[in-house]
Short mmCIF file of C-alpha atoms in Angstrom, two decimals:
data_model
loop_
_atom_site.label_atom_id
_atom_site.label_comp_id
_atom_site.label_asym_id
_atom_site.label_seq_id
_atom_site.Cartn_x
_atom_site.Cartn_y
_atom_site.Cartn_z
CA UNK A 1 95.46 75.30 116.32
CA UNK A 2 96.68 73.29 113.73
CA UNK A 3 93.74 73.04 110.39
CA UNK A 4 94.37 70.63 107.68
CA UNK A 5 92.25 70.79 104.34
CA UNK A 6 91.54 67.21 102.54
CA UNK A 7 90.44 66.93 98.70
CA UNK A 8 88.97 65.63 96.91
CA UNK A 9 86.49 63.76 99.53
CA UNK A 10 85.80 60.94 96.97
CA UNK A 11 87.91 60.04 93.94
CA UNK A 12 87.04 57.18 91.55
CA UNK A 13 90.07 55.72 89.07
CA UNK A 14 90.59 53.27 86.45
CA UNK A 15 92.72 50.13 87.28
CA UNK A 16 96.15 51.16 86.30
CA UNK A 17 95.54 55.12 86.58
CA UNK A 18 96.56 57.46 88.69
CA UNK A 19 95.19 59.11 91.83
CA UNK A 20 96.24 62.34 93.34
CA UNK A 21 95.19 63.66 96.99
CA UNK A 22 96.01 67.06 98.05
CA UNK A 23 95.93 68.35 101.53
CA UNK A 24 97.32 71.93 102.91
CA UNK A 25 97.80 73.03 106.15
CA UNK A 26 97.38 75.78 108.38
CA UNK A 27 100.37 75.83 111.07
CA UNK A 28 103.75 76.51 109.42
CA UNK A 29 105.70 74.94 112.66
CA UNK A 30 103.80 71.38 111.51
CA UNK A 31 106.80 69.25 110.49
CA UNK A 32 105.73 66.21 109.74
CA UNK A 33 103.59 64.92 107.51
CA UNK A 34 102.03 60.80 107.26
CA UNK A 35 99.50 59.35 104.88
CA UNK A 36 97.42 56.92 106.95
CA UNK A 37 95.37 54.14 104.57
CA UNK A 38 92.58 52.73 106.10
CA UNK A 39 90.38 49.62 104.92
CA UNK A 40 86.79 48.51 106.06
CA UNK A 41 86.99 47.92 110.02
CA UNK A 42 90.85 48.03 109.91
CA UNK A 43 92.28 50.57 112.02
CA UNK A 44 94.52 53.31 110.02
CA UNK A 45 97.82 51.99 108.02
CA UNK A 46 100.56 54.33 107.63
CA UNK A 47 101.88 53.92 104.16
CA UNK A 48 104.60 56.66 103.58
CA UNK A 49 105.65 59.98 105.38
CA UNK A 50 107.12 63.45 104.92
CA UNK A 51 109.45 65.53 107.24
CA UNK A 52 109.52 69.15 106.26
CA UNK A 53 113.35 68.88 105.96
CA UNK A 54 112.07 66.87 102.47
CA UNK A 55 110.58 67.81 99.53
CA UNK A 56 109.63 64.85 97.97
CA UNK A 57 110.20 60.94 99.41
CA UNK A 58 108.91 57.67 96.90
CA UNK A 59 107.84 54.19 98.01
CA UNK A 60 107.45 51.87 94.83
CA UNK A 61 104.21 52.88 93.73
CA UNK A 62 103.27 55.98 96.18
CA UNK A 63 104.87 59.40 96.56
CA UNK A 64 104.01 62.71 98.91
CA UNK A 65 105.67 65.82 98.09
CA UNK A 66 105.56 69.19 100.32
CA UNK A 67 105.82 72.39 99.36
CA UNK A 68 106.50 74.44 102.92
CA UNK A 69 106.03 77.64 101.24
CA UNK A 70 102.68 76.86 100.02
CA UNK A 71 101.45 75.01 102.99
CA UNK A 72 100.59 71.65 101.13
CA UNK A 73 101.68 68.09 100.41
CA UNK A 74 100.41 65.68 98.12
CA UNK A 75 99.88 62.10 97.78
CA UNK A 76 100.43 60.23 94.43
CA UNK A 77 99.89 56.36 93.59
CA UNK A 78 100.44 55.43 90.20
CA UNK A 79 99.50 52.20 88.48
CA UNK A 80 96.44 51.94 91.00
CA UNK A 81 95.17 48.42 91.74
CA UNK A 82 92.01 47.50 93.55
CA UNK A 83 93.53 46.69 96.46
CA UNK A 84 94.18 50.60 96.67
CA UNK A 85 90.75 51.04 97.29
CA UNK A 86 90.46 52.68 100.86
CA UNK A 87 90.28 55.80 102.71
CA UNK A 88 93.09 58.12 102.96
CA UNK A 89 93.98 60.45 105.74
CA UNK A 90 96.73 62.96 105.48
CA UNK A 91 97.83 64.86 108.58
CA UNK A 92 100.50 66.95 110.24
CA UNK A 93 101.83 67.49 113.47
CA UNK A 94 104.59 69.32 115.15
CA UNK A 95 106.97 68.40 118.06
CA UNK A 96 105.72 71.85 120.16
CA UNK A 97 101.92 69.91 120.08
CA UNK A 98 103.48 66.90 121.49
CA UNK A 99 103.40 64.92 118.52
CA UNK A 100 99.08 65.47 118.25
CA UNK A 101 98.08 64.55 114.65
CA UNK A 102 95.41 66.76 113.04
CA UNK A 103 94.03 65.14 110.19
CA UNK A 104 92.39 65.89 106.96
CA UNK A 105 88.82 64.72 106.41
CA UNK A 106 89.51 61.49 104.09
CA UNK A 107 89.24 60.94 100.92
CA UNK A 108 87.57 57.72 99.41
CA UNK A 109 89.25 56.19 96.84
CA UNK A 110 87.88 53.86 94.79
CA UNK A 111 90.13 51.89 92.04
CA UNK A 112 87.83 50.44 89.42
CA UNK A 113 88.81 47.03 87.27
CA UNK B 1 106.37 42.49 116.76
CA UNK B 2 104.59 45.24 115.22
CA UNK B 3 101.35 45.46 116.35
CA UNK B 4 99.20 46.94 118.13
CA UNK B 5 96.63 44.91 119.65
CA UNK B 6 93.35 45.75 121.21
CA UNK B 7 90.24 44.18 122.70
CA UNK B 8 87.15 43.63 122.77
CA UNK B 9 86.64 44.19 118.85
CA UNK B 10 83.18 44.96 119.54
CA UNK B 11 81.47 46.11 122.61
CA UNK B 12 78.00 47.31 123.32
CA UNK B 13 77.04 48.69 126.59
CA UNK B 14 73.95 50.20 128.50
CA UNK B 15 74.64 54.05 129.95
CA UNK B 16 74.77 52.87 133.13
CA UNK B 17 77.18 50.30 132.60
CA UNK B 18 81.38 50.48 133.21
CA UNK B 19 82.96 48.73 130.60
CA UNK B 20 87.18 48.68 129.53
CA UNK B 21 89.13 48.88 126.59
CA UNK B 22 92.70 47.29 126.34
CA UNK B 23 95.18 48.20 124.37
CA UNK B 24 99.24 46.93 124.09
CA UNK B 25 102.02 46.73 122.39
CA UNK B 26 105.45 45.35 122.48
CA UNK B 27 107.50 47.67 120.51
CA UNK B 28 109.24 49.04 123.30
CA UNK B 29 106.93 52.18 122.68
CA UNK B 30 107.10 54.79 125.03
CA UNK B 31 103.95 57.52 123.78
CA UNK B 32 100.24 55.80 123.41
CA UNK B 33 97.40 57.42 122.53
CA UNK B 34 93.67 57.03 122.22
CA UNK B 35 91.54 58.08 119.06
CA UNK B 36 88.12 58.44 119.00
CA UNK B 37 86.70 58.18 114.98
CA UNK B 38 82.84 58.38 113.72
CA UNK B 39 81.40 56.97 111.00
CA UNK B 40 82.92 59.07 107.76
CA UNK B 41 85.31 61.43 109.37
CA UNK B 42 88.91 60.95 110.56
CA UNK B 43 90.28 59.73 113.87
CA UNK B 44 90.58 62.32 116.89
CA UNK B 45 92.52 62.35 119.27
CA UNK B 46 91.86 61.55 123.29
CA UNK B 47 94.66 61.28 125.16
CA UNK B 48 98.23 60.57 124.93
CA UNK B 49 100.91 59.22 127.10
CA UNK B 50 104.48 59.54 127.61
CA UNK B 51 106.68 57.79 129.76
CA UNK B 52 102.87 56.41 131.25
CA UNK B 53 102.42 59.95 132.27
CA UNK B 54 99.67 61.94 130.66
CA UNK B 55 100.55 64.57 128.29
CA UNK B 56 97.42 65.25 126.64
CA UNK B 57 93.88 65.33 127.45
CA UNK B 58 91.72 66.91 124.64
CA UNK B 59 88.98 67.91 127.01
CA UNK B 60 87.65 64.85 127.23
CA UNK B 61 84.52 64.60 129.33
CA UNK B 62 85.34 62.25 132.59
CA UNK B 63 83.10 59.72 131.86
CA UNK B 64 86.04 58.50 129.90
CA UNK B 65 89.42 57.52 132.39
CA UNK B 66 92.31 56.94 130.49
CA UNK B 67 94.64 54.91 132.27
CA UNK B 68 98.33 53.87 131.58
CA UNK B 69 99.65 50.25 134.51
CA UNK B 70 103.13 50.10 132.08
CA UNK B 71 104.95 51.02 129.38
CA UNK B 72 102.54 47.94 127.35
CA UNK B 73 99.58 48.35 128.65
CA UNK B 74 96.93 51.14 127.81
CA UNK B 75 93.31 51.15 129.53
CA UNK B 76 90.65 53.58 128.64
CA UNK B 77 87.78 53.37 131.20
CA UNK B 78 84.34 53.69 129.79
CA UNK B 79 81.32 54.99 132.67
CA UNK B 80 78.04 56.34 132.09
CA UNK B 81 78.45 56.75 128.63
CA UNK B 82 75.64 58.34 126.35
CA UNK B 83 74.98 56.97 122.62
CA UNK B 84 76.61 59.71 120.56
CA UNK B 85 79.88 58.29 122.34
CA UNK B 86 79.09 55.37 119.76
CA UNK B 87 82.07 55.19 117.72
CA UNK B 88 85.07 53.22 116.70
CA UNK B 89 88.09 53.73 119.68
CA UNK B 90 91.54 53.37 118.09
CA UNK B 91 94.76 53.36 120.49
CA UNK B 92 98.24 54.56 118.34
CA UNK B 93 102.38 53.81 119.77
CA UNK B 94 104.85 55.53 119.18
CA UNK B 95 108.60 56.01 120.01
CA UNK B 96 109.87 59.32 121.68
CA UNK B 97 113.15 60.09 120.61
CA UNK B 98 115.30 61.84 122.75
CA UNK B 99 114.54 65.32 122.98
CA UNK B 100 110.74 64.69 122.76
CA UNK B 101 110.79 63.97 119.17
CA UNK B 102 108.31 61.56 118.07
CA UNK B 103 107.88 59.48 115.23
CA UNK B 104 105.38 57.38 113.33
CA UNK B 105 102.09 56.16 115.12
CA UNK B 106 101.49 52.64 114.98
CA UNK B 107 97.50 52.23 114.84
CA UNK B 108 95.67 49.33 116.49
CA UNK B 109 92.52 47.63 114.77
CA UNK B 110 89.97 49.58 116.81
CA UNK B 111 87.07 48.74 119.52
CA UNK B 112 83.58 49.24 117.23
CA UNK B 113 81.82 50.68 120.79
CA UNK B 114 77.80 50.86 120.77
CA UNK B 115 75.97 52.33 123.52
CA UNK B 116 72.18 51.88 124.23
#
């Protein structure tokens, strides 16, 4: 089945830096790819999302970018804030699983002021 | 709407008691899906439905009963549970396009579950 590597597991930035998550995968049929964001006893937030179609998709301050060949995607957020402190799941699926995520192990980000 | 809701919030419960978690939405969402998620680690998955038939049972052990009344409404029955089944339950929507494509999960805020 489907494995998908997280790192790094904690990562602590200066307000206004940025922070970079990495995640590969295993399965080369996975073909899509969500960031989840999730806060102190808050369920998980989906805050942008790759299709393997795409190499690179931008929401204001966040960006993933996937390199099929490679078996990876990444997650940028420039000009971090402390409200971007959270943990951050990547994951992948593929229609043939019937749409099961498999997700990477977190990583803790913590945006200091 | 855009939510997904889900109670209780909190629940604790004796191994010998039967207890329920609710979940629904009201996105017209036709795949649901339970997650269980321990402290530190990401969400795994349960079950999932489509249509309110179930597509996917991650060999679950049967003191858990997932259960799916409509096309809102997702149950997940809770029996003889031991204390490592202490965790936080999450239930997920999502549409299924036609063709069995799906897309984004929608996550609810969780059930923080403690068994004695």
């Amino acid at each position: 089945g489907e494995n998908v590597e997280q790192h790094p597991s904690t990562l602590s930035v200066q307000e206004g830096d940025s922070a970079v998550i990495k995640c590969t995968y295993s399965d080369s049929a996975s073909n899509y790819f969500p960031w989840y964001k999730q806060e102190l006893g808050k369920g998980p937030q989906l805050i942008i999302d790759i299709r393997s179609n795409v190499g690179e998709k931008k929401d204001q301050r966040i960006a993933v970018t996937l390199n099929k060949t490679a078996k990876h995607f990444s997650l940028h957020i420039t000009e971090t804030q402390p409200e971007d402190s959270a943990v951050y799941f990547c994951a992948a699926s593929k229609k043939a699983a019937g749409n099961k995520l498999t997700f990477g192990g977190g990583t803790r980000v913590l945006v200091k002021p | 709407d855009t939510e997904v809701t889900q109670t209780p919030k909190h629940l604790v419960m004796g191994m010998t008691n039967k207890k329920s978690l609710k979940c629904e939405q009201h996105m017209g969402h036709r795949a649901m899906y339970w997650y269980k998620q321990k402290a530190k680690k990401p969400p795994e998955l349960m079950f999932v439905y489509s249509y309110e038939k179930l597509s996917i049972n991650e060999s679950v052990p049967s003191r858990f009963s997932p259960e799916c009344p409509n096309s809102s409404l997702l149950n997940l029955h809770l029996h003889a549970l031991q204390p490592e089944d202490s965790a936080l339950y999450l239930c997920a929507s999502s549409q299924v396009f036609a063709g069995g494509s799906y897309n984004e999960q929608f996550f609810g805020p969780g059930t923080r579950l403690t068994v004695l």
